[in-house]
Short mmCIF file of C-alpha atoms in Angstrom, two decimals:
data_model
loop_
_atom_site.label_atom_id
_atom_site.label_comp_id
_atom_site.label_asym_id
_atom_site.label_seq_id
_atom_site.Cartn_x
_atom_site.Cartn_y
_atom_site.Cartn_z
CA MET A 1 40.86 -117.93 8.19
CA ILE A 2 38.53 -115.32 6.71
CA ASN A 3 38.05 -113.93 10.23
CA LYS A 4 41.83 -113.63 10.66
CA LEU A 5 42.22 -111.88 7.31
CA ILE A 6 39.46 -109.37 8.10
CA GLU A 7 40.97 -108.84 11.56
CA GLU A 8 44.43 -108.16 10.10
CA ILE A 9 43.03 -105.78 7.50
CA SER A 10 41.25 -103.84 10.24
CA LYS A 11 44.15 -103.89 12.71
CA LYS A 12 46.64 -102.55 10.15
CA ASN A 13 44.07 -100.34 8.39
CA ALA A 14 45.44 -101.91 5.23
CA PRO A 15 43.03 -103.49 2.71
CA ILE A 16 45.92 -104.50 0.47
CA VAL A 17 47.91 -107.56 -0.53
CA VAL A 18 51.36 -107.64 -2.10
CA GLY A 19 51.62 -109.96 -5.09
CA LEU A 20 54.89 -111.88 -5.01
CA ASP A 21 55.15 -112.46 -8.77
CA PRO A 22 58.89 -112.15 -9.47
CA ASN A 23 60.69 -112.80 -12.72
CA LEU A 24 64.43 -112.64 -13.25
CA SER A 25 64.32 -109.17 -14.80
CA MET A 26 63.08 -107.80 -11.46
CA ILE A 27 65.81 -109.30 -9.32
CA PRO A 28 68.68 -106.91 -8.48
CA GLU A 29 72.10 -107.81 -9.79
CA HIS A 30 73.69 -108.39 -6.38
CA ILE A 31 71.12 -111.08 -5.49
CA MET A 32 71.40 -112.87 -8.82
CA LYS A 33 75.19 -112.72 -8.78
CA LYS A 34 75.40 -114.25 -5.31
CA ALA A 35 73.03 -117.08 -6.25
CA ILE A 36 74.98 -117.90 -9.43
CA GLU A 37 78.29 -117.88 -7.54
CA GLU A 38 76.88 -120.45 -5.13
CA LYS A 39 74.85 -122.65 -7.49
CA GLY A 40 76.07 -121.88 -11.01
CA GLU A 41 73.90 -120.85 -13.93
CA THR A 42 71.15 -123.28 -12.97
CA LEU A 43 67.48 -123.44 -12.13
CA GLU A 44 68.53 -123.84 -8.51
CA ALA A 45 70.31 -120.48 -8.66
CA ALA A 46 67.28 -118.78 -10.18
CA ALA A 47 64.98 -120.26 -7.54
CA GLU A 48 67.31 -119.22 -4.71
CA ALA A 49 67.48 -115.68 -6.08
CA VAL A 50 63.68 -115.53 -6.24
CA PHE A 51 63.34 -116.64 -2.63
CA LEU A 52 65.97 -114.18 -1.37
CA PHE A 53 64.25 -111.39 -3.33
CA ASN A 54 60.90 -112.29 -1.76
CA LYS A 55 62.43 -112.52 1.70
CA GLY A 56 63.74 -108.97 1.44
CA ILE A 57 60.33 -107.62 0.43
CA ILE A 58 58.54 -109.55 3.17
CA ASP A 59 61.03 -108.34 5.81
CA SER A 60 60.51 -104.75 4.69
CA THR A 61 56.70 -104.72 4.50
CA TYR A 62 55.17 -107.37 6.77
CA ASP A 63 54.34 -104.87 9.52
CA LEU A 64 52.30 -102.77 7.07
CA ILE A 65 50.31 -105.43 5.22
CA PRO A 66 47.94 -108.26 6.15
CA ALA A 67 48.74 -110.69 3.33
CA VAL A 68 50.88 -111.69 0.37
CA LYS A 69 49.81 -113.38 -2.86
CA PRO A 70 52.48 -115.51 -4.55
CA GLN A 71 51.58 -116.40 -8.17
CA ILE A 72 52.68 -119.99 -8.66
CA ALA A 73 53.43 -119.72 -12.40
CA MET A 74 56.31 -117.36 -11.66
CA TYR A 75 57.86 -120.19 -9.62
CA GLU A 76 56.89 -123.14 -11.82
CA GLN A 77 58.88 -121.61 -14.69
CA PHE A 78 61.99 -122.68 -12.76
CA GLY A 79 60.83 -126.29 -12.50
CA VAL A 80 61.14 -128.30 -9.31
CA PRO A 81 63.54 -125.81 -7.65
CA GLY A 82 61.05 -123.03 -8.39
CA VAL A 83 58.20 -124.92 -6.75
CA ALA A 84 60.44 -125.42 -3.71
CA ALA A 85 61.03 -121.64 -3.65
CA PHE A 86 57.26 -121.14 -3.71
CA LYS A 87 56.93 -123.33 -0.63
CA LYS A 88 59.81 -121.56 1.12
CA THR A 89 58.15 -118.22 0.38
CA VAL A 90 54.82 -119.42 1.81
CA ASP A 91 56.49 -120.74 4.95
CA TYR A 92 58.59 -117.62 5.51
CA ALA A 93 55.61 -115.28 5.07
CA LYS A 94 53.66 -117.37 7.58
CA GLU A 95 56.50 -117.02 10.07
CA LYS A 96 56.03 -113.26 9.77
CA GLY A 97 52.33 -113.59 10.59
CA LEU A 98 51.04 -112.90 7.07
CA VAL A 99 47.99 -114.50 5.48
CA ILE A 100 48.86 -116.35 2.26
CA ILE A 101 46.67 -116.13 -0.83
CA GLY A 102 47.98 -118.75 -3.26
CA ASP A 103 47.34 -117.41 -6.74
CA VAL A 104 47.07 -120.80 -8.44
CA LYS A 105 43.86 -120.41 -10.50
CA ARG A 106 43.05 -124.10 -10.36
CA GLY A 107 39.85 -125.46 -11.86
CA ASP A 108 39.02 -129.05 -12.74
CA ILE A 109 36.46 -131.67 -11.73
CA GLY A 110 36.06 -134.57 -9.36
CA SER A 111 39.18 -136.20 -7.96
CA THR A 112 41.46 -133.82 -9.87
CA SER A 113 39.92 -130.75 -8.24
CA THR A 114 40.08 -132.49 -4.88
CA ALA A 115 43.78 -133.20 -5.42
CA TYR A 116 44.46 -129.54 -6.23
CA ALA A 117 42.54 -128.48 -3.13
CA ILE A 118 44.43 -130.93 -0.91
CA GLY A 119 47.78 -129.87 -2.34
CA HIS A 120 47.28 -126.17 -1.77
CA LEU A 121 44.85 -125.93 1.15
CA GLY A 122 44.49 -129.35 2.71
CA SER A 123 46.46 -132.22 4.17
CA ILE A 124 47.16 -135.77 3.11
CA LYS A 125 47.70 -138.88 5.22
CA ILE A 126 50.74 -141.01 4.41
CA GLY A 127 50.73 -144.09 6.61
CA ASN A 128 49.93 -142.76 10.06
CA THR A 129 51.29 -139.28 9.37
CA GLU A 130 49.20 -136.26 8.38
CA ILE A 131 51.20 -133.95 6.09
CA VAL A 132 50.34 -130.45 4.86
CA PRO A 133 51.80 -129.88 1.35
CA PHE A 134 51.85 -126.16 0.39
CA ASP A 135 49.66 -124.77 3.21
CA GLU A 136 48.36 -121.51 1.73
CA ASP A 137 45.41 -119.96 3.56
CA PHE A 138 43.42 -119.12 0.41
CA ALA A 139 43.63 -120.17 -3.22
CA THR A 140 42.26 -118.65 -6.40
CA VAL A 141 39.86 -120.91 -8.30
CA ASN A 142 38.61 -120.83 -11.90
CA PRO A 143 34.85 -121.62 -11.95
CA TYR A 144 34.56 -122.33 -15.69
CA LEU A 145 33.85 -126.04 -15.13
CA GLY A 146 30.98 -125.24 -12.78
CA SER A 147 30.16 -126.44 -9.28
CA ASP A 148 31.97 -129.74 -9.85
CA GLY A 149 35.24 -127.82 -9.94
CA VAL A 150 34.55 -125.54 -6.97
CA LYS A 151 32.82 -127.74 -4.38
CA PRO A 152 35.86 -129.97 -3.76
CA PHE A 153 37.75 -126.83 -2.75
CA ILE A 154 34.93 -125.77 -0.43
CA ASP A 155 34.87 -129.22 1.15
CA VAL A 156 38.60 -129.10 1.88
CA CYS A 157 38.32 -125.51 3.12
CA LYS A 158 35.63 -126.52 5.60
CA GLU A 159 37.91 -129.25 6.96
CA ARG A 160 40.92 -126.94 7.25
CA ASN A 161 39.35 -123.53 7.97
CA LYS A 162 40.73 -122.16 4.68
CA GLY A 163 39.16 -120.10 1.90
CA ILE A 164 39.04 -119.48 -1.85
CA PHE A 165 38.72 -116.56 -4.24
CA VAL A 166 36.68 -117.42 -7.34
CA LEU A 167 37.45 -115.64 -10.62
CA VAL A 168 34.39 -113.52 -11.48
CA LYS A 169 35.52 -110.52 -13.54
CA THR A 170 39.26 -110.47 -14.19
CA SER A 171 41.37 -107.37 -14.85
CA ASN A 172 42.91 -108.32 -18.20
CA PRO A 173 41.76 -106.46 -21.36
CA SER A 174 40.32 -109.51 -23.13
CA SER A 175 38.31 -110.75 -20.14
CA GLY A 176 35.13 -109.53 -21.78
CA GLU A 177 35.44 -112.03 -24.65
CA PHE A 178 33.70 -114.53 -22.39
CA GLN A 179 32.92 -112.85 -19.08
CA ASP A 180 30.81 -110.03 -20.59
CA ARG A 181 28.79 -112.24 -22.96
CA GLU A 182 25.09 -112.02 -22.25
CA ILE A 183 22.99 -114.99 -21.22
CA ASP A 184 19.25 -114.34 -20.96
CA GLY A 185 20.01 -110.63 -21.14
CA ARG A 186 22.62 -110.58 -18.37
CA PRO A 187 26.43 -110.68 -18.52
CA LEU A 188 28.05 -113.95 -17.53
CA TYR A 189 30.11 -112.33 -14.76
CA GLU A 190 26.89 -111.37 -12.93
CA LEU A 191 25.67 -114.97 -13.06
CA VAL A 192 29.03 -116.17 -11.72
CA GLY A 193 28.78 -113.57 -8.96
CA GLU A 194 25.38 -114.93 -7.95
CA LYS A 195 26.83 -118.44 -7.81
CA VAL A 196 29.70 -117.22 -5.64
CA ARG A 197 27.16 -115.67 -3.26
CA GLU A 198 25.24 -118.96 -3.17
CA TRP A 199 28.39 -120.98 -2.43
CA GLY A 200 29.44 -118.45 0.18
CA ASP A 201 26.12 -118.37 2.02
CA SER A 202 26.77 -121.98 3.03
CA PHE A 203 30.22 -121.20 4.43
CA MET A 204 30.23 -117.96 6.41
CA GLY A 205 32.73 -116.43 8.80
CA ASP A 206 31.70 -113.82 11.36
CA SER A 207 30.91 -111.15 8.77
CA TYR A 208 32.26 -112.35 5.41
CA SER A 209 32.21 -115.64 3.56
CA TYR A 210 35.11 -118.04 3.14
CA VAL A 211 34.22 -117.98 -0.57
CA GLY A 212 35.62 -114.75 -1.99
CA ALA A 213 35.63 -113.31 -5.50
CA VAL A 214 38.23 -111.87 -7.87
CA VAL A 215 37.08 -108.64 -9.56
CA GLY A 216 39.53 -106.41 -11.41
CA ALA A 217 40.19 -102.79 -10.41
CA THR A 218 40.15 -101.94 -14.11
CA TYR A 219 36.35 -102.39 -14.21
CA PRO A 220 34.96 -100.22 -11.35
CA GLU A 221 31.40 -99.98 -12.73
CA MET A 222 31.17 -103.77 -12.93
CA GLY A 223 32.73 -103.94 -9.47
CA ALA A 224 29.92 -101.77 -8.14
CA LYS A 225 27.29 -104.12 -9.59
CA LEU A 226 29.05 -107.17 -8.19
CA ARG A 227 29.40 -105.55 -4.76
CA LYS A 228 25.58 -105.38 -4.60
CA ILE A 229 25.20 -108.96 -5.85
CA MET A 230 27.75 -110.29 -3.32
CA PRO A 231 27.31 -108.15 -0.17
CA ARG A 232 29.06 -110.58 2.20
CA THR A 233 31.83 -111.62 -0.18
CA LEU A 234 35.41 -110.43 0.27
CA ILE A 235 36.57 -109.18 -3.13
CA LEU A 236 40.19 -109.64 -4.16
CA VAL A 237 40.92 -106.74 -6.50
CA PRO A 238 43.83 -107.16 -8.93
CA GLY A 239 44.80 -104.57 -11.53
CA TYR A 240 45.89 -101.72 -9.24
CA GLY A 241 49.00 -99.83 -10.28
CA ALA A 242 50.84 -101.40 -13.20
CA GLN A 243 47.59 -102.49 -14.91
CA GLY A 244 46.04 -99.03 -14.59
CA GLY A 245 43.77 -99.27 -11.56
CA LYS A 246 43.97 -96.43 -9.02
CA GLY A 247 42.55 -95.60 -5.63
CA SER A 248 39.75 -93.44 -7.00
CA ASP A 249 38.40 -96.50 -8.86
CA LEU A 250 38.08 -98.61 -5.73
CA LYS A 251 35.44 -97.13 -3.43
CA ALA A 252 32.63 -99.11 -5.08
CA PHE A 253 34.36 -102.40 -4.22
CA PHE A 254 33.99 -101.72 -0.48
CA ASN A 255 30.94 -101.97 1.76
CA GLU A 256 29.66 -99.26 4.09
CA ASP A 257 31.77 -100.77 6.87
CA LYS A 258 34.80 -99.84 4.71
CA LEU A 259 35.65 -103.53 4.50
CA GLY A 260 34.82 -106.11 1.87
CA ALA A 261 37.77 -105.73 -0.50
CA ILE A 262 41.51 -106.39 -0.53
CA VAL A 263 43.50 -104.72 -3.31
CA ASN A 264 46.50 -106.40 -4.92
CA SER A 265 49.60 -104.78 -6.34
CA SER A 266 52.43 -106.89 -7.69
CA ARG A 267 54.92 -105.22 -10.04
CA GLY A 268 54.13 -101.80 -8.60
CA ILE A 269 55.48 -102.96 -5.23
CA ILE A 270 58.09 -105.63 -5.84
CA ALA A 271 59.75 -103.82 -8.75
CA ALA A 272 59.29 -100.34 -7.27
CA TYR A 273 63.03 -99.65 -7.29
CA LYS A 274 62.88 -99.63 -11.11
CA GLN A 275 60.37 -96.75 -11.07
CA GLU A 276 61.70 -93.22 -11.34
CA LYS A 277 59.86 -92.22 -8.18
CA TYR A 278 61.81 -94.70 -6.07
CA SER A 279 64.99 -95.01 -8.14
CA LYS A 280 67.06 -93.25 -5.49
CA CYS A 281 66.88 -96.48 -3.47
CA GLY A 282 68.77 -98.40 -6.15
CA GLY A 283 68.95 -102.15 -6.56
CA GLU A 284 70.87 -102.69 -3.33
CA ASN A 285 67.97 -101.19 -1.38
CA TYR A 286 65.12 -102.56 -3.51
CA ALA A 287 63.19 -103.62 -0.40
CA ASP A 288 63.21 -100.04 0.91
CA ALA A 289 61.64 -98.96 -2.38
CA SER A 290 58.97 -101.63 -1.94
CA ARG A 291 58.15 -100.31 1.51
CA LEU A 292 57.82 -96.76 0.18
CA ALA A 293 55.53 -98.03 -2.59
CA VAL A 294 53.34 -99.84 -0.04
CA GLU A 295 53.09 -96.66 2.04
CA ASP A 296 52.05 -94.67 -1.04
CA MET A 297 49.50 -97.33 -2.02
CA LEU A 298 48.04 -97.31 1.48
CA LEU A 299 47.68 -93.53 1.45
CA ASP A 300 45.98 -93.63 -1.96
CA ILE A 301 43.50 -96.34 -1.00
CA ARG A 302 42.80 -95.06 2.51
CA THR A 303 42.04 -91.63 1.08
CA ALA A 304 39.80 -92.99 -1.66
CA VAL A 305 37.84 -95.32 0.61
CA GLY A 306 37.63 -92.95 3.57
CA LEU A 307 40.00 -94.84 5.84
CA ALA A 308 42.59 -92.06 6.20
#
């Protein structure tokens, strides 16, 4: 799957991923109203509105982008119907040829980690039937519990030709409380980066590893260090746009081949119609605003990285 993702990034000249992280405040009134008319003021209505919202964005942008990244918490808040909407979103995006990065941030040990890996990336046999539960192509993984929490994911990925992105240096302001603490004179995030490289060396695609890393756009100097530590690791870069990251911060995340990173934007794309720049689209045409925002993001990143 890493080969497909790199191929799609190159074919579309688009090292970006759209984060499908909707909450109800983002959903235009006409979508929410229709869902409530059909299902009442229920979790089912909220989940249906979320899926319809996602569908519009996918329909408007799939030809420009290689991948989407649904964040499962934004679906779980609506209970069982929300989880069903997550699955519908994954399936619909796959129908459009997109790679799916499941932003699930799982991390546990032993059989529990294996169960998470099977649920999101693997398959399970029930009687004589092999069933694929969620079927994302990649999942984000928290490495805090060590190799015991990561290796079950790698084992399942090897069986299913899937991949993971391991949290190394996250984009949030308080990430340094733990990730920047020094151990033997070096920050923890560098040691995690070395471990990601080690895990990845045992599971390589044609040019990049199936074991990727998450490194926030808000920390470009640290990104430059980690790029050198993990030369064959695809870096998922959150924090662009709404969190303050911009194209000029991103060149250090890429390799000389102008590959090696995929930049995420969530609110900046899916809620673009709420921004003054795209407000002329209005809520009825929210998906058109999302397309314009993707085009602007692509121009910014292509220019910064030298892809334009």
